[in-house]
Short mmCIF file of C-alpha atoms in Angstrom, two decimals:
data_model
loop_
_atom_site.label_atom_id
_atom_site.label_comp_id
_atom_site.label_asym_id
_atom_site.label_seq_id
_atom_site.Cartn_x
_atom_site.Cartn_y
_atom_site.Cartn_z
CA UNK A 296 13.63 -38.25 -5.07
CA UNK A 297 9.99 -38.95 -3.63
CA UNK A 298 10.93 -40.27 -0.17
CA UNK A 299 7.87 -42.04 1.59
CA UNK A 300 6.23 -40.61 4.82
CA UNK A 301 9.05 -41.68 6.76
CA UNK A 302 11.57 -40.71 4.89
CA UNK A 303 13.67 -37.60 5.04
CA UNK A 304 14.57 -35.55 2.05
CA UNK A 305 17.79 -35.19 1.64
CA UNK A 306 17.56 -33.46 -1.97
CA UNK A 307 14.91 -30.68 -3.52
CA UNK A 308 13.73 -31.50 -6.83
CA UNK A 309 13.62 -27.43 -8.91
CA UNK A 310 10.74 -27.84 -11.16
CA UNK A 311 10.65 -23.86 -11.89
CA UNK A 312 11.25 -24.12 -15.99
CA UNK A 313 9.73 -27.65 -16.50
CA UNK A 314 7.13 -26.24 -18.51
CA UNK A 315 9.15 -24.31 -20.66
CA UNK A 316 10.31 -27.44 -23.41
CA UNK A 317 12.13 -26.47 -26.15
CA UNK A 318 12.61 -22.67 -24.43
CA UNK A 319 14.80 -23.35 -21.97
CA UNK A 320 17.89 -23.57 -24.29
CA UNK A 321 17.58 -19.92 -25.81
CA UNK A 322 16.74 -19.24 -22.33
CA UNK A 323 19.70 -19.70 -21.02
CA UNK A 324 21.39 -18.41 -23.69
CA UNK A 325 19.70 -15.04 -22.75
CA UNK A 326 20.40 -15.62 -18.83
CA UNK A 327 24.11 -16.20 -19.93
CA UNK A 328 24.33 -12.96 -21.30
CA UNK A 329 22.41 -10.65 -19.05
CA UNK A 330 24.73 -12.50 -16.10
CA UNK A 331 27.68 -11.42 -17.89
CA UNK A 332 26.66 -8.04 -18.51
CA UNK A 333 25.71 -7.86 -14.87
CA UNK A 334 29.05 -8.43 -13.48
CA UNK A 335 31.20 -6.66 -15.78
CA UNK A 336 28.89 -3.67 -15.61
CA UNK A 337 28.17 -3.42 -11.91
CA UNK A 338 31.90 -4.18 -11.65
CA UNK A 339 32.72 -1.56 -13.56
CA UNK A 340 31.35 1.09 -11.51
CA UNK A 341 32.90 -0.59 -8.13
CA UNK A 342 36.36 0.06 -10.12
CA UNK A 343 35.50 3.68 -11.48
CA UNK A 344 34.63 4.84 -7.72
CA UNK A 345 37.60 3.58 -6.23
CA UNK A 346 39.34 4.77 -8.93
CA UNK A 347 38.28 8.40 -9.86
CA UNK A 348 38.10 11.40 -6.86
CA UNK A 349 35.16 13.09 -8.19
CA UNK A 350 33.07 9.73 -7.70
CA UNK A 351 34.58 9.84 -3.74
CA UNK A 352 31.11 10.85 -2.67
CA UNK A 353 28.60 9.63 -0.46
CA UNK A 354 25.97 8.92 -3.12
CA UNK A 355 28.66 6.62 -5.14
CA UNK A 356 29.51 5.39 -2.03
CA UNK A 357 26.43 3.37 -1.60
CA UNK A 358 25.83 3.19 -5.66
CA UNK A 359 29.34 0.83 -5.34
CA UNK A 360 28.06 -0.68 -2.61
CA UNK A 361 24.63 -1.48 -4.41
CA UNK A 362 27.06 -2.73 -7.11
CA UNK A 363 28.44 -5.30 -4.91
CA UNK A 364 25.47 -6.88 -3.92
CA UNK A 365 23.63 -6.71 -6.77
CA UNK A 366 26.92 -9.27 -8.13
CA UNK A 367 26.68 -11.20 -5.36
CA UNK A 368 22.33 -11.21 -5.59
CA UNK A 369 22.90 -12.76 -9.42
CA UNK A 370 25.51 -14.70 -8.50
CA UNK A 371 23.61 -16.60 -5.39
CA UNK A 372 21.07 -17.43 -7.88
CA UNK A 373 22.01 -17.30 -11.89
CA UNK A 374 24.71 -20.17 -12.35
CA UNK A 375 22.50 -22.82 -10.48
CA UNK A 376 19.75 -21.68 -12.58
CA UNK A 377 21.89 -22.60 -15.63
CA UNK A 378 22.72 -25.54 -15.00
CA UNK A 379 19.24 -26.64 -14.26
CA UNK A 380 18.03 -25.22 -17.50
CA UNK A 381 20.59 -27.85 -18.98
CA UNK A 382 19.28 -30.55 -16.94
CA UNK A 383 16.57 -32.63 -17.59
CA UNK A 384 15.95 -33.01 -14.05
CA UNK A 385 17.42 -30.31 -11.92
CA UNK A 386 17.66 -31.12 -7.85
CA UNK A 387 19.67 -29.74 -5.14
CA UNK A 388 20.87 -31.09 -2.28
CA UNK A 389 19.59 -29.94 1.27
CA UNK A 390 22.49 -28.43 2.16
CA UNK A 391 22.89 -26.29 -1.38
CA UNK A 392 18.93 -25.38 -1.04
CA UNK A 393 20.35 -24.13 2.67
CA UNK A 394 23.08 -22.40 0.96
CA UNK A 395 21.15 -20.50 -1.56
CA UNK A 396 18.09 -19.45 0.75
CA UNK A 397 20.63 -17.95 3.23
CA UNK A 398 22.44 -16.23 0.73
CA UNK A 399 18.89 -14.64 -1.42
CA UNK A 400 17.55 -13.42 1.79
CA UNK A 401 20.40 -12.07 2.85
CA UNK A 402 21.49 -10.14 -0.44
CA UNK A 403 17.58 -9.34 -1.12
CA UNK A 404 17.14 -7.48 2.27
CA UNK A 405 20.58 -5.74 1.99
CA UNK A 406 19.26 -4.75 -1.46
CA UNK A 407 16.29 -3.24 -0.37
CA UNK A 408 17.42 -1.23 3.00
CA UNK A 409 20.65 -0.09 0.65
CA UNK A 410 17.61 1.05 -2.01
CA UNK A 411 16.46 3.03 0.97
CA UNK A 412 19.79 4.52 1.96
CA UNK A 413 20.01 5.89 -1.47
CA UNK A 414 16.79 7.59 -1.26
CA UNK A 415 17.66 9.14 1.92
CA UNK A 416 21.17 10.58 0.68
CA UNK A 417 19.08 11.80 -2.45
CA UNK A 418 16.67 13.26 -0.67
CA UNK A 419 19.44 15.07 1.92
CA UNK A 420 21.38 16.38 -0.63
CA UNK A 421 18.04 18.38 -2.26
CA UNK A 422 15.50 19.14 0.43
CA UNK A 423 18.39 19.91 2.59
CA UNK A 424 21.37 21.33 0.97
CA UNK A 425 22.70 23.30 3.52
CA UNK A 426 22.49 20.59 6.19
CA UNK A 427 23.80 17.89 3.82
CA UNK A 428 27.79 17.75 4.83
CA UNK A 429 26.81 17.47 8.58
CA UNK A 430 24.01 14.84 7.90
CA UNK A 431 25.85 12.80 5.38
CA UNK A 432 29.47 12.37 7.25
CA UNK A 433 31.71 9.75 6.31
CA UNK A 434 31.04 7.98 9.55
CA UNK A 435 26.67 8.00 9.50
CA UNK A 436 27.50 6.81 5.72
CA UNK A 437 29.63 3.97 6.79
CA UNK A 438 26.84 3.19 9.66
CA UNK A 439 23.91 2.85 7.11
CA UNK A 440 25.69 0.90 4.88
CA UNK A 441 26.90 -1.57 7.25
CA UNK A 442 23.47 -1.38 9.30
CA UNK A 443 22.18 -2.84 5.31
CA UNK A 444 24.76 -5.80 5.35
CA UNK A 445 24.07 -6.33 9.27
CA UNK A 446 19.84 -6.60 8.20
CA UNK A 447 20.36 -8.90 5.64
CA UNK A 448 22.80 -11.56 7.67
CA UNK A 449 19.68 -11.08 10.71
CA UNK A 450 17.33 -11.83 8.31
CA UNK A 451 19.20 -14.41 6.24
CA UNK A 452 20.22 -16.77 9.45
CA UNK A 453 16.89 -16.45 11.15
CA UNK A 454 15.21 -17.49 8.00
CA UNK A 455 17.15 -20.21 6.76
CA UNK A 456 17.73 -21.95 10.00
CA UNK A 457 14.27 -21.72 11.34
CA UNK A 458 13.03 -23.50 8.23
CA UNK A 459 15.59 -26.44 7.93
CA UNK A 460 15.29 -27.12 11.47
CA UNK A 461 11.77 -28.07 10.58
CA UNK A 462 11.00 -31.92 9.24
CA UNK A 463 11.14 -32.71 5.55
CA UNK A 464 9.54 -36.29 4.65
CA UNK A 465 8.27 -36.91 1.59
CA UNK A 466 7.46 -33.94 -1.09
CA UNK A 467 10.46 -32.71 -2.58
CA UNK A 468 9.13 -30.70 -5.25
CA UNK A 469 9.85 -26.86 -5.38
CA UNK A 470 7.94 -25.13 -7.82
CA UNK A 471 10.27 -22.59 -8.43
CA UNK A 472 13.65 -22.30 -9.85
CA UNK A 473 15.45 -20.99 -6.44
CA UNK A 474 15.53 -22.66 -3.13
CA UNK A 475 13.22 -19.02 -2.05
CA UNK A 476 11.50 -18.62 1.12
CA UNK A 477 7.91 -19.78 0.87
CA UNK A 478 8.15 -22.40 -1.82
CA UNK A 479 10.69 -24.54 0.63
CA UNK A 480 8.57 -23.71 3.47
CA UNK A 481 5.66 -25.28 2.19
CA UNK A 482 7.32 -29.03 1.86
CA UNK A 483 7.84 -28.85 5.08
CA UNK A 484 6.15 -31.75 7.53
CA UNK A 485 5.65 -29.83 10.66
CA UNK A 486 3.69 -26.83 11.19
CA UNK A 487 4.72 -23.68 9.34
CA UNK A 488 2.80 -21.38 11.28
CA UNK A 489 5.59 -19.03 12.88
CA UNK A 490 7.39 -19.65 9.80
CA UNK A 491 4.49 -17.72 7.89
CA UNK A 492 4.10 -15.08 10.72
CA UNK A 493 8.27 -14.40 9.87
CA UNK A 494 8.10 -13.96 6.21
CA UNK A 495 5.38 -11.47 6.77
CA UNK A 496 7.14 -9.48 9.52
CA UNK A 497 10.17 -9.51 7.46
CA UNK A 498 7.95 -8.40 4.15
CA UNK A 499 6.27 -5.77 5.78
CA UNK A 500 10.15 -4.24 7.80
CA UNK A 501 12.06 -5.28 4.70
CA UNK A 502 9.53 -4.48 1.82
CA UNK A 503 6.96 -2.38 2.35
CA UNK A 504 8.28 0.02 4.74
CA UNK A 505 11.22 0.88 2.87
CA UNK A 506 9.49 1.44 0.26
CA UNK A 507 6.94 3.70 1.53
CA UNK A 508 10.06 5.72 2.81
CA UNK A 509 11.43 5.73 -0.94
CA UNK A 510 7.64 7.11 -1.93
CA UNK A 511 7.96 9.61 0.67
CA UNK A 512 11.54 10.72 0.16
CA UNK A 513 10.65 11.15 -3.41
CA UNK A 514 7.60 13.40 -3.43
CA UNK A 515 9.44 15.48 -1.01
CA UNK A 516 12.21 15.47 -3.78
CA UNK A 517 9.06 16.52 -6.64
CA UNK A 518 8.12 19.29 -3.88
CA UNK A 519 11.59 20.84 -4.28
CA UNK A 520 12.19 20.52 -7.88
CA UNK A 521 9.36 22.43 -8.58
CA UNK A 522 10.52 24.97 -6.30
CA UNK A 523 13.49 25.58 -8.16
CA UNK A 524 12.92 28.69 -10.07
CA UNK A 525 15.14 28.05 -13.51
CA UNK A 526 14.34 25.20 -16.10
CA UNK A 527 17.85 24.12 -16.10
CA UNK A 528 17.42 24.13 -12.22
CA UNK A 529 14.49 21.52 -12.97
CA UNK A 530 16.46 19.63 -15.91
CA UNK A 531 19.64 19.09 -13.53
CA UNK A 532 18.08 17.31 -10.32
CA UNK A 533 15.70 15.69 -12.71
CA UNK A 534 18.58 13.78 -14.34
CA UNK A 535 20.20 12.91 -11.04
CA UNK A 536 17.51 11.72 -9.35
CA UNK A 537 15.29 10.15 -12.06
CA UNK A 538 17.36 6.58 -12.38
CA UNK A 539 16.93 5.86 -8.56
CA UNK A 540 13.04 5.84 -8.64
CA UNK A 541 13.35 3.59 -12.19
CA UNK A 542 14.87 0.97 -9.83
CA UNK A 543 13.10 0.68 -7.44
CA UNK A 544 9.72 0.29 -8.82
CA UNK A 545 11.08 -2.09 -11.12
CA UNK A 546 12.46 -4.11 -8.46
CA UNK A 547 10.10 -3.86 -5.53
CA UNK A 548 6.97 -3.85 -8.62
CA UNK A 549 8.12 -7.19 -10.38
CA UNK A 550 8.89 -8.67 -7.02
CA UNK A 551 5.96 -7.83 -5.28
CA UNK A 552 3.47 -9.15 -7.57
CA UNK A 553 5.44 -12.19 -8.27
CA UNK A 554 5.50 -12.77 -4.35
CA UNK A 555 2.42 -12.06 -4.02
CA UNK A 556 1.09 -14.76 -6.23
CA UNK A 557 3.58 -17.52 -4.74
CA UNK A 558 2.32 -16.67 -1.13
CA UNK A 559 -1.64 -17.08 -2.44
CA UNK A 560 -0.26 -20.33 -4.00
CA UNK A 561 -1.03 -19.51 -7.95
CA UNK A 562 2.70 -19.29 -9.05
CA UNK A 563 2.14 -20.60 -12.53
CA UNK A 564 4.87 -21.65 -14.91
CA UNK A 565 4.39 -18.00 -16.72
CA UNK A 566 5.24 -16.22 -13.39
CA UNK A 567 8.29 -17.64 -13.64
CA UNK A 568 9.49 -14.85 -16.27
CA UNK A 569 8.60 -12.36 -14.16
CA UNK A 570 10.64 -13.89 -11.09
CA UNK A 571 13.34 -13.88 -13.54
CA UNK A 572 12.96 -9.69 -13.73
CA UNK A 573 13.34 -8.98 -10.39
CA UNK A 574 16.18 -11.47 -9.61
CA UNK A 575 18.47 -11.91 -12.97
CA UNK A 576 17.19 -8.27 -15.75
CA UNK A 577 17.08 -6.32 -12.71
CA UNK A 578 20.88 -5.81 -11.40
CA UNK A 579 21.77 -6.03 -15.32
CA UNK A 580 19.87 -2.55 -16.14
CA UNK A 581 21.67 -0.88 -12.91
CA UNK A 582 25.13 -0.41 -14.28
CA UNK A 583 22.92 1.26 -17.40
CA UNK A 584 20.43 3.67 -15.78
CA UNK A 585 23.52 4.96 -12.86
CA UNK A 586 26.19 5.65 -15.95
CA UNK A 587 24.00 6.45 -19.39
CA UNK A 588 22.74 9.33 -17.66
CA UNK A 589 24.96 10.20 -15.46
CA UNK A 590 27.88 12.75 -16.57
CA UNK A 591 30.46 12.46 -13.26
CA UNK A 592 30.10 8.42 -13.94
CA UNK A 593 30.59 8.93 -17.99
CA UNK A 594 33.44 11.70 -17.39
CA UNK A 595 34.92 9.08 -14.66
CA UNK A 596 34.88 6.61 -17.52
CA UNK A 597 36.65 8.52 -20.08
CA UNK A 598 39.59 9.55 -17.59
CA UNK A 599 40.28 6.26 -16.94
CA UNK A 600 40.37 5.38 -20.73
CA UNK A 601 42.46 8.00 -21.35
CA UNK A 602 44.82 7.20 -17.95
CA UNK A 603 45.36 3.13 -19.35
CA UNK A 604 44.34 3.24 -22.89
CA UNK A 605 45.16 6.07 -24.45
CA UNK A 606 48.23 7.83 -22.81
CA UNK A 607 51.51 7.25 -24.35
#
């Protein structure tokens, strides 16, 4: 729908994989599959913490929690974005492209402070051993995690109503294949101004900050592994803290360069793929990195096997 000057939109035209032709069916084919693996994986480690007592920690504790949002992340975007790979002309209504905004800014700022959490508890637990049970009590773990959800509904509501309360007459075209932040902002009829100066703010608290403190937690962590005197000393916090940096320079890497072209206005139909990293091949490889490697998540796996598959 092209509505004249006078007219207001009432529906956003998603014009993210229009350049992709005959691509878009293996495409989603390939989205299908990495969506299913997401939520049965992630859900699988929600159900092995609640499950098994050695996982009743506070470093599974948010890993469950990352779980959940990462489902809920996917889910906010993924089956819209297959169904408009099967359409021939995807559009969303206003009140859907509402929906969805509210819901990716909230998950993707929860996501990100919970990222940070994570680094904190990791870095607790090494550089400060002795210190960790009175730093890390159930109720400060409880707090940060809730603090995370309580950032990301802020962030969400401020965002999404601030920019539909602004006029939309005319261009309906977003050049992306999610209803995200600056793509809808720029349809917009009045000025965008404060808009802009808010998705900055929020980039800079939401983005770069935490993950300057994820940096900094982690070559505090380096400091104290090479302290340890024994090899096996080295090889142990190595493999528990390894996976946590993997994630988050995947996920703040991909989506920082793919924002950063979409907010200089150069998001291309090949950037697309790499949006598709950071917000659909990212919360697939979590379940993968947390359990592969880990031997309390594997261990946790095979007792519950053995409790409902294998016992007489």
């Amino acid at each position: 729908m092209e509505g004249g000057n006078g007219t207001a939109v009432t529906e956003f035209d998603l014009m993210g994989f229009s350049g992709f032709g005959s691509f878009r069916c293996p495409l989603f084919w390939g989205v299908l599959c990495i969506y299913l693996i997401t939520l049965l994986g992630n859900s699988l480690i929600i159900v092995l913490r609640l499950a098994d007592s050695a996982l009743h920690s506070p470093m599974y504790f948010f890993l469950s929690h990352f779980s959940l949002v990462e489902i809920l992340y996917t889910t906010t975007i993924v089956p819209r974005m297959l169904a408009d790979l099967l359409s021939s002309r995807p559009t969303i209504p206003r009140a859907s492209c509402f929906t969805q905004l509210y819901f990716f800014a909230l998950f993707g700022v929860t996501e990100c402070c919970l990222l940070t959490v994570m680094a904190c508890d990791r870095y607790a637990a090494i550089c400060r051993p002795l210190r960790y049970p009175t730093l890390m009590t159930w109720v400060v773990c409880v707090g940060m995690v809730w603090a995370s959800y309580l950032m990301g509904v802020i962030t969400g509501t401020t965002h999404s109503i601030f920019i539909f309360s602004l006029p939309f007459h005319g261009a309906n075209t977003v050049h992306h294949f999610l209803c995200d932040i600056l793509p809808v902002l720029r349809l917009a009829s009045g000025s965008t101004f404060w808009g802009k100066v808010e998705n900055f703010a929020v980039t800079v608290a939401f983005i770069l900050i935490p993950f300057s403190r994820i940096v900094v937690s982690y070559v505090c962590i380096l400091a104290t592994i090479l302290g340890v005197a024994t090899t096996q000393g080295h090889r142990k916090v190595f493999s528990t803290c390894s996976s946590h940096p993997f994630v988050v320079m995947f996920f703040f890497g991909t989506g920082t360069v793919a924002y950063m072209k979409h907010q200089a206005g150069s998001f291309r139909d090949t950037d697309q793929i790499l949006a598709v990293f950071y917000t659909v091949a990212t919360p697939m490889l979590n379940p993968f990195i947390y359990t592969l490697r880990n031997k309390e998540v594997t261990g946790a796996m095979r007792r519950l096997m053995k409790r409902y598959l294998w016992s007489p």
